[in-house]
Coordinates of C-alpha atoms and ligand atoms in Angstrom, one line a residue:
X179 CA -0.8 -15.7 37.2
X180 CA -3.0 -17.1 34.1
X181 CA -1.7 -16.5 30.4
X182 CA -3.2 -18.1 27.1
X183 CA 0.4 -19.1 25.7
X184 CA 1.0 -20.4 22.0
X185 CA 3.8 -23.2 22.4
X186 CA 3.5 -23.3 18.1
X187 CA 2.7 -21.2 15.4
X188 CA -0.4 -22.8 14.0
X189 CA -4.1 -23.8 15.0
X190 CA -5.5 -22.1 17.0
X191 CA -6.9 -24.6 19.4
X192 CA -3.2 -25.6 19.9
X193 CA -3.4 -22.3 22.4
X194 CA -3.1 -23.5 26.3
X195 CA -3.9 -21.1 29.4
X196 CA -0.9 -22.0 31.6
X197 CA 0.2 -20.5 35.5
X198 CA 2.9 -18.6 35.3
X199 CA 5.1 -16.7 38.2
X200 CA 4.1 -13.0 38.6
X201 CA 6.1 -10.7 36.7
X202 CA 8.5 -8.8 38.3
X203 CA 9.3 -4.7 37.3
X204 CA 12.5 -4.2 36.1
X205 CA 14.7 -0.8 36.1
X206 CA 12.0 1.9 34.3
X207 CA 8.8 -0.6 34.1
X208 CA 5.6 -1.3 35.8
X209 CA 3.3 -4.0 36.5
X210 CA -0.1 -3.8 35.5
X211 CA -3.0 -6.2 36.8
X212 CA -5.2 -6.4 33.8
X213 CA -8.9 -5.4 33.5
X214 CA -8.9 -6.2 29.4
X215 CA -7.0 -7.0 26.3
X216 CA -8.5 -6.2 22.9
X217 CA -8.4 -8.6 20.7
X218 CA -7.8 -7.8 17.0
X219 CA -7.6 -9.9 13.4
X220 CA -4.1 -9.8 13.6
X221 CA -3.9 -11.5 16.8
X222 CA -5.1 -14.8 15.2
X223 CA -2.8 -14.4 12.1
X224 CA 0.2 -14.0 14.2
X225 CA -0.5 -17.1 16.3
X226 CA -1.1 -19.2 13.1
X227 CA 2.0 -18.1 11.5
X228 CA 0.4 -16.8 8.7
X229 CA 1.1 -12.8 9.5
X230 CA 4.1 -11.4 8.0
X231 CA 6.0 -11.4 12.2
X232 CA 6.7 -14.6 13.2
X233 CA 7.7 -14.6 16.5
X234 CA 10.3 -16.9 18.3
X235 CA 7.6 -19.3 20.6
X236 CA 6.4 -19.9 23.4
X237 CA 5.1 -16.3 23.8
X238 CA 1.6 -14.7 25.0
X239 CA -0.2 -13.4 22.4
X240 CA -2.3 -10.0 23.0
X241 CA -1.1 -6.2 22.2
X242 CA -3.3 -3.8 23.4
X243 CA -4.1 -3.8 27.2
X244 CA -5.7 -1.6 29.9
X245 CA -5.5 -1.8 33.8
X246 CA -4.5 -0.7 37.1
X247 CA -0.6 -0.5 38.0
X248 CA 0.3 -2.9 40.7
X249 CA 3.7 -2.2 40.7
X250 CA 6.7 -0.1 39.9
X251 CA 10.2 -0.9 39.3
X252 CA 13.2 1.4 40.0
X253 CA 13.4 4.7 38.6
X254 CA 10.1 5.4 37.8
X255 CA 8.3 8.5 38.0
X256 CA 5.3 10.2 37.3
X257 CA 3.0 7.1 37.7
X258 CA 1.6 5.7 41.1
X259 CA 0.3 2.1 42.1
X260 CA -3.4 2.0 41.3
X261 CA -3.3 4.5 38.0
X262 CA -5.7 3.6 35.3
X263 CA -4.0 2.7 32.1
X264 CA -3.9 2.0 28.5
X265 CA -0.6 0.1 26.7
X266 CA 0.3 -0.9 23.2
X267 CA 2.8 -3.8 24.3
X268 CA 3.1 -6.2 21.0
X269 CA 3.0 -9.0 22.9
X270 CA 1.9 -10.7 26.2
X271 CA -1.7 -9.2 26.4
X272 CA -3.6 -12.1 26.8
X273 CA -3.0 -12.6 30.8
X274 CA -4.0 -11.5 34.5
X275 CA -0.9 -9.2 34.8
X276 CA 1.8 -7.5 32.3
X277 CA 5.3 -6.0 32.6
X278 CA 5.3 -2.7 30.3
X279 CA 7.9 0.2 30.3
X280 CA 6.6 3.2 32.2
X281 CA 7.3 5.2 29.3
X282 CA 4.4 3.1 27.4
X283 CA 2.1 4.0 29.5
X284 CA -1.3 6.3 28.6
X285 CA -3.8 7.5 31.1
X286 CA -7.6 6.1 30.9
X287 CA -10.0 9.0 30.9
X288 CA -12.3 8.3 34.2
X289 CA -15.1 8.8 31.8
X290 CA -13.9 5.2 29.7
X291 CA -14.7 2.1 31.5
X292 CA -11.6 -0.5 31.1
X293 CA -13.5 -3.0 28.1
X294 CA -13.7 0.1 26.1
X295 CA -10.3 1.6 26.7
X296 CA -8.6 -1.8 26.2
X297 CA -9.8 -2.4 22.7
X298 CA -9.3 1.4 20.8
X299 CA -6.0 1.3 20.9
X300 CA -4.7 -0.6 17.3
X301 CA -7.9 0.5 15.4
X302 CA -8.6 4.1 16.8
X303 CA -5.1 4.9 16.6
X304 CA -4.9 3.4 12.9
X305 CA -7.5 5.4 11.8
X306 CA -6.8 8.8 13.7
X307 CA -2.7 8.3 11.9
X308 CA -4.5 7.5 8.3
X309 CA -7.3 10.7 8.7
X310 CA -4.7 13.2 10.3
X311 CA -1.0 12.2 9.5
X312 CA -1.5 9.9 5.9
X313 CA -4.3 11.9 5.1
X314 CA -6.4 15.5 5.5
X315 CA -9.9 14.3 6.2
X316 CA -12.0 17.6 5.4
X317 CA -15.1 18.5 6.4
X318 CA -18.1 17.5 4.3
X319 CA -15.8 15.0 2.7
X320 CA -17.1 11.6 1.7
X321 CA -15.8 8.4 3.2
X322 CA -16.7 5.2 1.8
X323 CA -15.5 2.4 4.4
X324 CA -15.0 -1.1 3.8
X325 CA -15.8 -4.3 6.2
X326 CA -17.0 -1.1 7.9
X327 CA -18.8 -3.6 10.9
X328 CA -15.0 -4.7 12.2
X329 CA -12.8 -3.0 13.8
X330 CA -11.1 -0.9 12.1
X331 CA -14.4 -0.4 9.9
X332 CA -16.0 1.1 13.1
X333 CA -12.8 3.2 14.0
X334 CA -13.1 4.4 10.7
X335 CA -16.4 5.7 10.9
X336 CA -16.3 6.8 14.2
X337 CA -13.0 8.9 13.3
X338 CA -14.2 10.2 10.1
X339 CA -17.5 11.5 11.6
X340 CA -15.8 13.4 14.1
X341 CA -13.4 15.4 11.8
X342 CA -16.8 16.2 9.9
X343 CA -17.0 13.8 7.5
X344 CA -19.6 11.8 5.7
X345 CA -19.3 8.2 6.0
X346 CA -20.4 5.1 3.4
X347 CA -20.3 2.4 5.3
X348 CA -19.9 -1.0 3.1
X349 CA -20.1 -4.6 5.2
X350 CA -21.5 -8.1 4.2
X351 CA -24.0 -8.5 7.1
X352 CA -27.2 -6.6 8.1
X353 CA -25.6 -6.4 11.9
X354 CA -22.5 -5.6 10.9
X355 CA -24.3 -2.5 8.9
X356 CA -26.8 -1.9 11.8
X357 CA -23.4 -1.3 14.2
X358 CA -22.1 1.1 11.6
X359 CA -25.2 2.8 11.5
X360 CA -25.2 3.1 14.8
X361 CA -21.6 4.5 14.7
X362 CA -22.7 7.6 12.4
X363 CA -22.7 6.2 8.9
X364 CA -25.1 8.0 7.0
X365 CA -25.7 5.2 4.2
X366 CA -24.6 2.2 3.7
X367 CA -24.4 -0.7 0.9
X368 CA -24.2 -4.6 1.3
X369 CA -21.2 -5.3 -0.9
X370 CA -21.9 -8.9 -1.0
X371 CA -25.1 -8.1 -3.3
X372 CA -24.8 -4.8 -4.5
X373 CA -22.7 -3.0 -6.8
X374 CA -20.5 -0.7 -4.5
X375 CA -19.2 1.2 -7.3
X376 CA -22.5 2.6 -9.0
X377 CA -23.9 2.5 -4.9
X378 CA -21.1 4.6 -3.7
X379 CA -21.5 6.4 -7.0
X380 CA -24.9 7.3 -6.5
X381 CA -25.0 8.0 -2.7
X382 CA -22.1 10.6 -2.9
X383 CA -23.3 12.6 -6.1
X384 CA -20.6 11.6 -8.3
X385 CA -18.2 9.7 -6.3
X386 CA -16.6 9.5 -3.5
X387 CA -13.4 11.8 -1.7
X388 CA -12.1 8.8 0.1
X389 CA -12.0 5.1 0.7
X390 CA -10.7 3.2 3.3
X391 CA -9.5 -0.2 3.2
X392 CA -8.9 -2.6 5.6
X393 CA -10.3 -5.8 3.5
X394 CA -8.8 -5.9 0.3
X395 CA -9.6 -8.8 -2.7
X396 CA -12.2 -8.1 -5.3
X397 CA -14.0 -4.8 -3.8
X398 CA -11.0 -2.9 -3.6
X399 CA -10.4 -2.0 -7.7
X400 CA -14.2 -1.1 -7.1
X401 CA -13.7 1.0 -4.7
X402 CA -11.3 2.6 -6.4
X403 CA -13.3 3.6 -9.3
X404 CA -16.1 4.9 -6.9
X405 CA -13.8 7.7 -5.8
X406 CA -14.1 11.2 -7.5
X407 CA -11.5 13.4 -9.3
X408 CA -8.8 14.0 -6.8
X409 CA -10.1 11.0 -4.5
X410 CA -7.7 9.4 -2.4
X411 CA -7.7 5.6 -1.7
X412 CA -6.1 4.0 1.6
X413 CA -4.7 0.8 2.2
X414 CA -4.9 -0.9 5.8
X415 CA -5.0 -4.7 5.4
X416 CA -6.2 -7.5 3.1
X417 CA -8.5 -9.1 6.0
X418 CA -10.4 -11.0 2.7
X419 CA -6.8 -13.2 2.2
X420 CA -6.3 -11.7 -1.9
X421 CA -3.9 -8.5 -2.1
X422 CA -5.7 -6.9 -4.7
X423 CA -4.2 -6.1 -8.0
X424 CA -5.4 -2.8 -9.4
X425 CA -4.9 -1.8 -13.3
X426 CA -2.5 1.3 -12.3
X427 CA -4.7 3.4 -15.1
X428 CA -7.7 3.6 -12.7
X429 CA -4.9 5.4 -10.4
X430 CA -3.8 8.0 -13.7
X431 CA -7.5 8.4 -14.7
X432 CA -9.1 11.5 -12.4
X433 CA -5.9 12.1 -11.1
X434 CA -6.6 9.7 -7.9
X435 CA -3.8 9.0 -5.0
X436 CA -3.3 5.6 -3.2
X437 CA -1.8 6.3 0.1
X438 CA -0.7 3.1 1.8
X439 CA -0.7 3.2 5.7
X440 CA 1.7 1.0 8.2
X441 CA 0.6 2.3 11.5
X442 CA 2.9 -0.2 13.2
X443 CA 5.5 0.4 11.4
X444 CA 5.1 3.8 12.0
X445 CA 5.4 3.8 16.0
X446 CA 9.1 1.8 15.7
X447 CA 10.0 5.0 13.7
X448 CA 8.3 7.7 15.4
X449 CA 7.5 6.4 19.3
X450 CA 7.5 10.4 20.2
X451 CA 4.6 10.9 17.1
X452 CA 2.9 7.7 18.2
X453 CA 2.7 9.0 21.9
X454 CA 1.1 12.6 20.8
X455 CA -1.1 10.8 18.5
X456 CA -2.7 8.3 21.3
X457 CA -2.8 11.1 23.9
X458 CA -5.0 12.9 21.0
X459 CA -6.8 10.6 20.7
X460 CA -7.6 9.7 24.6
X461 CA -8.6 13.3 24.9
X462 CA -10.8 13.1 21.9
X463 CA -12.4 10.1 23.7
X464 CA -12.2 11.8 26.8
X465 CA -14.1 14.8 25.9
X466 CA -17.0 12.9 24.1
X467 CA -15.9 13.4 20.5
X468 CA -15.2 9.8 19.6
X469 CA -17.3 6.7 21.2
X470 CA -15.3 3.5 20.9
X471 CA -18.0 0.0 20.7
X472 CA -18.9 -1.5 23.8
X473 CA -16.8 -4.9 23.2
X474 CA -18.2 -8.2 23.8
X475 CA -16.7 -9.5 26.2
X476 CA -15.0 -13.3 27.2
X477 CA -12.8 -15.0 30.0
X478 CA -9.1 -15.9 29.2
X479 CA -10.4 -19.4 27.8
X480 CA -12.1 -17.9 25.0
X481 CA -8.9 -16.3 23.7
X482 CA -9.1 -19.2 20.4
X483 CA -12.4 -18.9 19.9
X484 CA -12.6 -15.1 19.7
X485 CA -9.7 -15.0 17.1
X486 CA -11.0 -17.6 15.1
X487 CA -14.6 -15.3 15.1
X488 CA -12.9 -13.0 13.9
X489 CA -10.5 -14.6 11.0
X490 CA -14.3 -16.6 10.1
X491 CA -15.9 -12.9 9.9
X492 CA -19.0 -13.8 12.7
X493 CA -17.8 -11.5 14.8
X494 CA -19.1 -8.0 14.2
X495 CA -17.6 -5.0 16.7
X496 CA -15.1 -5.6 18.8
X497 CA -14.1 -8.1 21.7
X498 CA -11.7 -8.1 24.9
X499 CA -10.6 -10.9 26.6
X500 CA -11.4 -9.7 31.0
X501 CA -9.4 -12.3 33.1
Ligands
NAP1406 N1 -2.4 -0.8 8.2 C1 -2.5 -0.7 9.4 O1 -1.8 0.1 10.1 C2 -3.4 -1.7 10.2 C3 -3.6 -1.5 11.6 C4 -4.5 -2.4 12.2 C5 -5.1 -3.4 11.4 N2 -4.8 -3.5 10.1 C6 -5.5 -4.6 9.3 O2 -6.8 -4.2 9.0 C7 -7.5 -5.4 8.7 C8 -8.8 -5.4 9.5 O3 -8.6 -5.5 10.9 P1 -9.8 -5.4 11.9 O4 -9.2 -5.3 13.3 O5 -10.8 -4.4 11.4 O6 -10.4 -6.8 11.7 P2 -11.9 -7.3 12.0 O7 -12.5 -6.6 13.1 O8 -11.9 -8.8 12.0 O9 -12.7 -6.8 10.7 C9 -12.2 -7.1 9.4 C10 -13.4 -7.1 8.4 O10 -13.0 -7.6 7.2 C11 -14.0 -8.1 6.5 N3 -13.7 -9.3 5.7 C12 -14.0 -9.5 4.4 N4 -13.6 -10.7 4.0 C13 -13.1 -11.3 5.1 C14 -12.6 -12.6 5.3 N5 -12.5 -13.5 4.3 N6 -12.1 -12.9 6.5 C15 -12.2 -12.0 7.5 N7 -12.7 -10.8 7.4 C16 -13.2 -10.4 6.1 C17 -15.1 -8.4 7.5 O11 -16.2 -7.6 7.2 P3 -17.4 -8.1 6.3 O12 -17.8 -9.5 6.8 O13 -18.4 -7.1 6.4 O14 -16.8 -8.2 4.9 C18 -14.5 -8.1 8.8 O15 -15.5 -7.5 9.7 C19 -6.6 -6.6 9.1 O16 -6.0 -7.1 7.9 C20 -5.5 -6.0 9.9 O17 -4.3 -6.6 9.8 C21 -4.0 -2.7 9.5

């Protein structure tokens, strides 16, 4: 079976596809013959070494998978040869076939084709943990969203809008605005040119309840001050490079809250939690309430040059890799 493998941390056009033997099941785990692996941001740090996991090489980069179950290993119940999954698996995505622990695995709503269920899985479950578990999203609430065209950005809107709130949505490009737009944000402000403070100021009557932040460097302190009294500010990545550094007396004044989120960390503490969350959220996908991006799609060989669109910010939405 094909699998991109990174031999060393570093470029990414060091990445080779190479053929592999097909995985065999061990005791409790299946094999699952891969329709699609999402491909996020983090992807491309952790092959370059410049993510804060490093891990031992070679290995097969890809986390988030979806596909039909080939084969079962012993002691395995309650999942049959041909079942529709999804699977968060850290590593090993990026290839024809996987070997995941039973336990791992999430059923695919018939109604989600495989492109769409492979890619939700890091930034729907992200967002769904910072709206529900971090945070209280309330109705009517405003949301402003940052780099609100990528992935998480998207998740973010979509998520927010379907627990009734109001979404800002704040991205450098008119496509990558046009695809939140499209997702349900009801305004939306080109933070490369305008002033996302007095923006967000203005569109929300005051300022906003909530801000979420996947992008970090300079719009984040502005972001900030665009929230409200009692806003609450939520920090998911720094996809910009610059951790932002944020005079703590914008926090003090109107009595604001930052609330940082580590979903990953999260599901090493609480797999139980993480389980009931994704099953929420299939169902909420399942019965129309959320409506994950069509991803672009691309063959295994693309695996470099999708991560790389996506570290260079011309990739708007999402993409899977289909081998
Ligand atoms: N905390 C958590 O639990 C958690 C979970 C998943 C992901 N994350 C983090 O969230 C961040 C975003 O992930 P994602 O999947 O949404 O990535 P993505 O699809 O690549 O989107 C990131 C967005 O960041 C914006 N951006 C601004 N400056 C950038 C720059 N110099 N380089 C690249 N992008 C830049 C881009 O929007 P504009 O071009 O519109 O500015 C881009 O669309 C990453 O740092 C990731 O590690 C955190």
């Amino acid at each position: 079976m094909r699998a991109v493998v990174c031999r060393q941390l570093g470029p990414l056009d060091t990445l080779v596809i190479e053929d592999q033997e097909p995985p065999v099941p061990g005791d409790g785990q299946v094999v699952v013959d891969l329709r699609a692996a999402g491909v996020n941001f983090v992807d491309g740090l952790i092959c370059q070494g410049s993510y804060q996991l490093k891990p031992a090489t070679p290995f097969v980069p890809g986390s988030e998978i979806a596909g039909e179950v080939s084969a079962l290993g012993t002691g395995v119940t309650g999942v049959e040869v041909g079942d529709r999954v999804i699977a968060f698996v850290g590593f090993g995505g990026f290839a024809e076939q996987a070997v995941v622990p039973a336990l791992s695995l999430i059923p695919v709503p018939d109604t989600i084709d495989f492109t769409r269920a492979a890619a939700l899985i890091q930034s729907y479950s992200t967002m769904l943990f910072t709206l529900t578990r971090r945070t209280h999203l309330e109705p009517g609430e405003w949301v402003l969203v940052l780099g609100a065209g990528g992935g998480i950005g998207l998740a973010a809107t979509d998520v927010a809008r379907a627990l009734g709130g109001r979404v800002i949505a704040a991205a450098s490009s008119p496509e990558k605005l046009e695809a939140a737009r499209a997702m349900g944000a009801e305004a939306v402000i080109a933070y490369e040119e305008e002033d996302l403070k007095t923006r967000a100021r203005e569109i929300a009557g005051g300022g906003v309840d909530l801000v979420v932040d996947p992008v970090g460097g300079r719009h984040s302190e502005a972001a900030l001050r665009a929230t409200r009294h009692f806003g609450r500010f939520c920090v998911l990545g720094f996809a910009s490079g610059p951790i932002a550094s944020i005079p703590l007396n914008q926090v003090l004044l109107n009595n604001r809250t930052v609330i940082g989120v580590d979903w990953g960390g999260w599901t090493f503490k609480d797999p139980l939690g993480n389980r009931a969350l994704i099953e929420e959220l299939m169902g909420m996908v399942g019965s129309g309430r959320l409506h994950p991006v069509q991803p672009a799609p691309y063959p295994l060989e693309a695996a470099a040059e999708v991560m790389g669109g996506l570290i260079d910010r011309s990739i708007a939405g999402k993409a899977v890799l289909v081998p």
